[in-house]
mmCIF file of N, CA and C in Angstrom:
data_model
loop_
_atom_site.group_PDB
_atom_site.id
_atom_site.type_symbol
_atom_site.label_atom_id
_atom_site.label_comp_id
_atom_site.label_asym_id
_atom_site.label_seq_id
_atom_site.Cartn_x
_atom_site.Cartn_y
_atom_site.Cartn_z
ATOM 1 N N UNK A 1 0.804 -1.208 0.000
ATOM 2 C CA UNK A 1 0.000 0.000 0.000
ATOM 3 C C UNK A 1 0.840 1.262 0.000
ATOM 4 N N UNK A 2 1.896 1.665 0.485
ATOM 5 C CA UNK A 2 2.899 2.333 0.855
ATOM 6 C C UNK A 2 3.361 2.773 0.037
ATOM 7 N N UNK A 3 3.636 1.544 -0.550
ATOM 8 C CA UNK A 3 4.570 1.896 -2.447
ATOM 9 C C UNK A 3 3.467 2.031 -3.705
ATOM 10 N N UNK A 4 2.382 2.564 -3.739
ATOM 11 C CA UNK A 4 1.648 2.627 -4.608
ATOM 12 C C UNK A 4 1.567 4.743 -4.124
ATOM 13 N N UNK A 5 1.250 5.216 -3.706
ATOM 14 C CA UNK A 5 1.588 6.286 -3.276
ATOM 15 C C UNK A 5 1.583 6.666 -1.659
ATOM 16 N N UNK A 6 2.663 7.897 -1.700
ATOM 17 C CA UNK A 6 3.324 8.415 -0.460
ATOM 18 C C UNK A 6 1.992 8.446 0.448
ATOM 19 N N UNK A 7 2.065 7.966 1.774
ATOM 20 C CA UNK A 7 1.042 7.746 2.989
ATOM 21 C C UNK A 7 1.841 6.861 3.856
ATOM 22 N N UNK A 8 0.700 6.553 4.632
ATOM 23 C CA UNK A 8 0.492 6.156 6.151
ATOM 24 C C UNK A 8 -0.419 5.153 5.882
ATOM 25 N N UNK A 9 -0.096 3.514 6.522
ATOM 26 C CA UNK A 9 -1.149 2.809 6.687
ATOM 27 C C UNK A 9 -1.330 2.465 8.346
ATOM 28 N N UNK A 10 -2.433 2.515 8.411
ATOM 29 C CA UNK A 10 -2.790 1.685 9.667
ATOM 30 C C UNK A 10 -3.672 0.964 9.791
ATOM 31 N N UNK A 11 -3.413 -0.799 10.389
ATOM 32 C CA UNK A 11 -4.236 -1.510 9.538
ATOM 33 C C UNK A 11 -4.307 -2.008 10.799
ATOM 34 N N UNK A 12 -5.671 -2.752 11.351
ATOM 35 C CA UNK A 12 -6.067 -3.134 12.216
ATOM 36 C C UNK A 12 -6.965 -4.691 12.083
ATOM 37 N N UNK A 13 -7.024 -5.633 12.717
ATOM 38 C CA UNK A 13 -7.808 -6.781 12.570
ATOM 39 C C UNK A 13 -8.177 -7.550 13.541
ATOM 40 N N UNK A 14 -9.535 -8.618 13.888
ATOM 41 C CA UNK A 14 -9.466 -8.629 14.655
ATOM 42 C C UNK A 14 -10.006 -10.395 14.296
ATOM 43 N N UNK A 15 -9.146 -11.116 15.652
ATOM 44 C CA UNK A 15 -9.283 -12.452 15.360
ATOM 45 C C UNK A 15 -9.799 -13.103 17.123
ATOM 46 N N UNK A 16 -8.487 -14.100 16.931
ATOM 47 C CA UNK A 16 -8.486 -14.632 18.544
ATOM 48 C C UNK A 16 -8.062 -13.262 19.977
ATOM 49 N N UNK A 17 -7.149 -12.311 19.011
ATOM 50 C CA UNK A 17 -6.513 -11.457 19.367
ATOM 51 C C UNK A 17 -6.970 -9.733 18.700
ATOM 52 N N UNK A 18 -6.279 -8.677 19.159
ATOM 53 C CA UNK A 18 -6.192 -7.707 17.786
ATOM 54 C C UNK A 18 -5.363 -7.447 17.543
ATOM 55 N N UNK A 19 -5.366 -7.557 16.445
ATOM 56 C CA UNK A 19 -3.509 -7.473 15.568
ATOM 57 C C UNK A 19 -3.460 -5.953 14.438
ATOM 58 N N UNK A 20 -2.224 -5.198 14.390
ATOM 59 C CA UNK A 20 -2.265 -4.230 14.092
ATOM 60 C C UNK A 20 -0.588 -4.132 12.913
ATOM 61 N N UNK A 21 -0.994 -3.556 12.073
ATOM 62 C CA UNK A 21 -0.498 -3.489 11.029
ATOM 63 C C UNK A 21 0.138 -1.982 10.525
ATOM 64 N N UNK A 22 1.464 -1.223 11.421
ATOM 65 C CA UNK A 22 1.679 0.425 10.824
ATOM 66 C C UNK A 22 2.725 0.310 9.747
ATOM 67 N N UNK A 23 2.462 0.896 8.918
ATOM 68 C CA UNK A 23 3.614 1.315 7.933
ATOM 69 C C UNK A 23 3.500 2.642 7.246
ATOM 70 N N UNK A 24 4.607 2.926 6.829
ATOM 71 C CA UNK A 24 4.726 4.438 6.494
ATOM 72 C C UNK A 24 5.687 4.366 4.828
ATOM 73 N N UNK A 25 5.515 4.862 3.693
ATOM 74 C CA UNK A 25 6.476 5.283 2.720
ATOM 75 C C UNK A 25 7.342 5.851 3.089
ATOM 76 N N UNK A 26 8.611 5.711 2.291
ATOM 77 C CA UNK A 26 9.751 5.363 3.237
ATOM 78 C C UNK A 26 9.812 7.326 3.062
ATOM 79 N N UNK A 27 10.473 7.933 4.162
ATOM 80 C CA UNK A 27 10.897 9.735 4.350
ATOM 81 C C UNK A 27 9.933 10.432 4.496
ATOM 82 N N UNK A 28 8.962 9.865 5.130
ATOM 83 C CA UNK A 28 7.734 10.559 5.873
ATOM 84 C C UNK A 28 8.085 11.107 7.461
ATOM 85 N N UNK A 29 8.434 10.040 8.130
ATOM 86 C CA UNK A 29 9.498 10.931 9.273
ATOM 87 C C UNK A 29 8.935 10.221 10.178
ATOM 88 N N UNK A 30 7.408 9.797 10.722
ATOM 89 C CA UNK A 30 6.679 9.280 11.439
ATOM 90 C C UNK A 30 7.245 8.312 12.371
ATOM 91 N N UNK A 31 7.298 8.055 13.476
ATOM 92 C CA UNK A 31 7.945 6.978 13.905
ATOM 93 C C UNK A 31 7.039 5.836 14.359
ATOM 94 N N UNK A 32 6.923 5.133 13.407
ATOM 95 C CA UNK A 32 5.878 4.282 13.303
ATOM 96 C C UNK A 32 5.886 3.391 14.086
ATOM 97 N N UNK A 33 7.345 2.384 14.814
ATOM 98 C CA UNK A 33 7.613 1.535 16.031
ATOM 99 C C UNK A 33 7.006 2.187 17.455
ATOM 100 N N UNK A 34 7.402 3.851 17.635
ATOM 101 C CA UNK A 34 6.541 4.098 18.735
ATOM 102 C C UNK A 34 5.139 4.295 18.385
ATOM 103 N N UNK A 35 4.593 4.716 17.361
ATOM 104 C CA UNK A 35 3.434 4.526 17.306
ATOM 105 C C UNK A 35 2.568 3.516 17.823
ATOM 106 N N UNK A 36 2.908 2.444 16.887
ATOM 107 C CA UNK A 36 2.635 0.944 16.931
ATOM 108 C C UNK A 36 2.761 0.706 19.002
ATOM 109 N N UNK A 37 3.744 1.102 19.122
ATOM 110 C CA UNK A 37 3.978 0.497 20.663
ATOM 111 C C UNK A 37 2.868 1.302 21.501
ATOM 112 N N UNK A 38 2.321 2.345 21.380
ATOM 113 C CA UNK A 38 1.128 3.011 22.175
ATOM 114 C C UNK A 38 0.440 2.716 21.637
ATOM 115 N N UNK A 39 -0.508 2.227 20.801
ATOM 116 C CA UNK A 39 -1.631 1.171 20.416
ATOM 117 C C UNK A 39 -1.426 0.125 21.003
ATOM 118 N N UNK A 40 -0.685 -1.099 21.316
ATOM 119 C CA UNK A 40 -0.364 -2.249 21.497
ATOM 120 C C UNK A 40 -0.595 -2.221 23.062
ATOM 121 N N UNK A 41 0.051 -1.118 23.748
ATOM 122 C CA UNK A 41 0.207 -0.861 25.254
ATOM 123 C C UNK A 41 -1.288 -0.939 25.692
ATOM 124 N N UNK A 42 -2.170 -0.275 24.910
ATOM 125 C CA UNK A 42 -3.356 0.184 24.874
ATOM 126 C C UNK A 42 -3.978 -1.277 25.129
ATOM 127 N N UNK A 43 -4.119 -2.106 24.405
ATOM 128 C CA UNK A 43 -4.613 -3.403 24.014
ATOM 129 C C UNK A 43 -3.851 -4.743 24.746
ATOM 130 N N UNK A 44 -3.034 -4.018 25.656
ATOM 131 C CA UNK A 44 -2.943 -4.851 26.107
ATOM 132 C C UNK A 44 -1.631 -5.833 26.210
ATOM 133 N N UNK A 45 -0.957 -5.468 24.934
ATOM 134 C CA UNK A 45 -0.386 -6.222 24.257
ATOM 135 C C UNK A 45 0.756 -5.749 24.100
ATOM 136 N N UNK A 46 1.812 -6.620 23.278
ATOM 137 C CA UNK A 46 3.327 -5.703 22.387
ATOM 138 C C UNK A 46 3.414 -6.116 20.761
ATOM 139 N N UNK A 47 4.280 -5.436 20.558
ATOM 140 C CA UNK A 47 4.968 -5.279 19.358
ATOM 141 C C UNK A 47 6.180 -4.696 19.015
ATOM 142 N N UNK A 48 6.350 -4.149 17.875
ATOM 143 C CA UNK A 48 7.401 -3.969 17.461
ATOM 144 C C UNK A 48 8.025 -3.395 15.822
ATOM 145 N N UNK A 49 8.748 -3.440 15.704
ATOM 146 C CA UNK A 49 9.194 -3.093 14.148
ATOM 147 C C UNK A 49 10.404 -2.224 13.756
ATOM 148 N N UNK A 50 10.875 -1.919 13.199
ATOM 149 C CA UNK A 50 11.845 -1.269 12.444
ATOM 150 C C UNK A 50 11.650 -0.207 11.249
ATOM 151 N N UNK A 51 12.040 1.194 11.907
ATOM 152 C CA UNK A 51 11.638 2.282 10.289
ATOM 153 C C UNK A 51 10.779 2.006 10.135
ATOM 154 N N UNK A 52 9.840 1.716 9.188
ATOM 155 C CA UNK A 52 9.122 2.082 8.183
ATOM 156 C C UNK A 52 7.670 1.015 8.562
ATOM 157 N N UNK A 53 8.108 -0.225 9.441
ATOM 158 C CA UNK A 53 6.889 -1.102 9.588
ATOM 159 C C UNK A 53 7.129 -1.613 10.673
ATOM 160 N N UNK A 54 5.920 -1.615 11.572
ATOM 161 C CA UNK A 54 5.953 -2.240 12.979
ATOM 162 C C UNK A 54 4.437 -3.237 13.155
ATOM 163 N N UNK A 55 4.680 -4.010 13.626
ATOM 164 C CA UNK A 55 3.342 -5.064 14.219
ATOM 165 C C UNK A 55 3.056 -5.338 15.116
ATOM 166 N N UNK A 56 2.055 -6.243 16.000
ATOM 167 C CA UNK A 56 1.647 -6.378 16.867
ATOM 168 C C UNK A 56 0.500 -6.545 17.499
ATOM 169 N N UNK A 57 -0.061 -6.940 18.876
ATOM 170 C CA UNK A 57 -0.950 -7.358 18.843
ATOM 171 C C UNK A 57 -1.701 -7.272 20.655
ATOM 172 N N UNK A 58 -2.662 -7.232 20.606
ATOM 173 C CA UNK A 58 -3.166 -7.630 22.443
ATOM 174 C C UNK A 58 -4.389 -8.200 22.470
ATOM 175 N N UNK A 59 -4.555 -8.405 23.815
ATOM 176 C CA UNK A 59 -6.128 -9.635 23.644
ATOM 177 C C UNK A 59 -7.206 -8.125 23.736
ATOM 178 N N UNK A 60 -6.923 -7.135 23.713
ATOM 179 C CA UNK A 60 -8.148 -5.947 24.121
ATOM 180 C C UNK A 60 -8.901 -5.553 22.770
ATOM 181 N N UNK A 61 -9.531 -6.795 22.412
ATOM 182 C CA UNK A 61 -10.706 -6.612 21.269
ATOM 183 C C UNK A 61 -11.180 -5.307 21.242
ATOM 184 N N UNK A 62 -11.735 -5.133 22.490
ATOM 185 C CA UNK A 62 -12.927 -3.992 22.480
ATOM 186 C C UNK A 62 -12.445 -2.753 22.373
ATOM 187 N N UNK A 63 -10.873 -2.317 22.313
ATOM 188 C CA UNK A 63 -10.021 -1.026 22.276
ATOM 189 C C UNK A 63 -9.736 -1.076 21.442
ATOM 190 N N UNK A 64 -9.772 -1.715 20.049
ATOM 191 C CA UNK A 64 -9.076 -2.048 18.843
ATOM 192 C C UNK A 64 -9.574 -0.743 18.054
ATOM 193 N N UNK A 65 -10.884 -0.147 17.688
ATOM 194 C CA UNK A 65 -11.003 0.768 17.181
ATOM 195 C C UNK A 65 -10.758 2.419 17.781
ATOM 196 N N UNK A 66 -10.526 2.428 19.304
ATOM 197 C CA UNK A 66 -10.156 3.279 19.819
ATOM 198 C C UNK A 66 -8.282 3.591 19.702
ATOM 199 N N UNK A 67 -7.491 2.309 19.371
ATOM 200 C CA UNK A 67 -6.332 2.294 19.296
ATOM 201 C C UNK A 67 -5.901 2.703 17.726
ATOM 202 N N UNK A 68 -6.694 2.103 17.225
ATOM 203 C CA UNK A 68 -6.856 2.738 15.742
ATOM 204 C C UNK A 68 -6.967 4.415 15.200
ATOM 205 N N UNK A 69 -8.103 4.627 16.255
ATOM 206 C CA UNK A 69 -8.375 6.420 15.945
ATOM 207 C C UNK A 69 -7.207 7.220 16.879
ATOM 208 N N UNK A 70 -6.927 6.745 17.558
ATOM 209 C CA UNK A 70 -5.673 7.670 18.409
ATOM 210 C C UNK A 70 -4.306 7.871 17.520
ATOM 211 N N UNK A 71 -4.071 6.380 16.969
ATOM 212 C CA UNK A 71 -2.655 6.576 16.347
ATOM 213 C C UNK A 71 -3.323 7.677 15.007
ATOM 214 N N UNK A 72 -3.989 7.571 14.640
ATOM 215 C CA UNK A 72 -4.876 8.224 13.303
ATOM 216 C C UNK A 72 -4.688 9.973 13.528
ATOM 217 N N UNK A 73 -5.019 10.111 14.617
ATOM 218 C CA UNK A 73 -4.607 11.342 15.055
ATOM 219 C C UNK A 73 -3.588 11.659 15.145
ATOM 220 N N UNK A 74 -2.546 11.332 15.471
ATOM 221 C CA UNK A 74 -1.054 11.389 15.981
ATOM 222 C C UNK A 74 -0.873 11.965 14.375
ATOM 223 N N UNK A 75 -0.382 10.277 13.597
ATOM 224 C CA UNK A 75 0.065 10.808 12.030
ATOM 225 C C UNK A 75 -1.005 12.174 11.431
ATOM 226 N N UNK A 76 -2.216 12.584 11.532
ATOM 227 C CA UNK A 76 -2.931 13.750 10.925
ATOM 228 C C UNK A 76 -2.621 15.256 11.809
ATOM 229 N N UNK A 77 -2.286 14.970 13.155
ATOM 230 C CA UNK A 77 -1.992 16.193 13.805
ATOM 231 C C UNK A 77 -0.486 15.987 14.323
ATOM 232 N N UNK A 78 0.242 15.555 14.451
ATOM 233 C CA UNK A 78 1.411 15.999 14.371
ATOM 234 C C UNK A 78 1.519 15.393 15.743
ATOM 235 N N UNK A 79 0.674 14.619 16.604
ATOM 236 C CA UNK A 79 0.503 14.800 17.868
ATOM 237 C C UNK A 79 2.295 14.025 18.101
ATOM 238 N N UNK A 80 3.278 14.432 18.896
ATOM 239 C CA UNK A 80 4.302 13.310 19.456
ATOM 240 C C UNK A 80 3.627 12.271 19.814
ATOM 241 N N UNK A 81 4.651 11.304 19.674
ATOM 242 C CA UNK A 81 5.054 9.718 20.445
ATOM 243 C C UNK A 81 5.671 9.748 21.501
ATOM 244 N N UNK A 82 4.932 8.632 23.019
ATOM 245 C CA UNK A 82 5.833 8.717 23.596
ATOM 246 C C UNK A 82 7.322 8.030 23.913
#
């Protein structure tokens, strides 16, 4: 998705677990591993990643779309990572 044009994905799913999917085109600046890691914290859970793509996951089903709209904000307002 990334390499089709310059953006931000954030991809979210939900199974036994919720599993979360950030990536960024590469010189966007975003730091997508801490991102990813305050969603995950959120849910419960960890993750991880390097530059440009991080993953991860927690058992907190029911925060999955709230972890979703927070990082959503961050990349649209500039908000820092902690």
């Amino acid at each position: 998705l990334t390499a089709i044009a310059p953006g931000v994905a954030l991809l979210g799913s939900r199974a036994d677990k919720a599993h979360l999917v950030f990536a960024q085109s590469a010189g966007l600046g975003h730091d997508i591993p801490g991102l990813l890691r305050q969603a995950v914290t959120s849910l419960g859970g960890r993750g991880g990643g390097k530059g440009d793509l991080a993953q991860g996951g927690g058992d907190r089903l029911d925060l999955l779309d709230e972890a979703l709209a927070a990082a959503a904000r961050v990349v649209r307002g500039g908000v820092p990572t902690a």
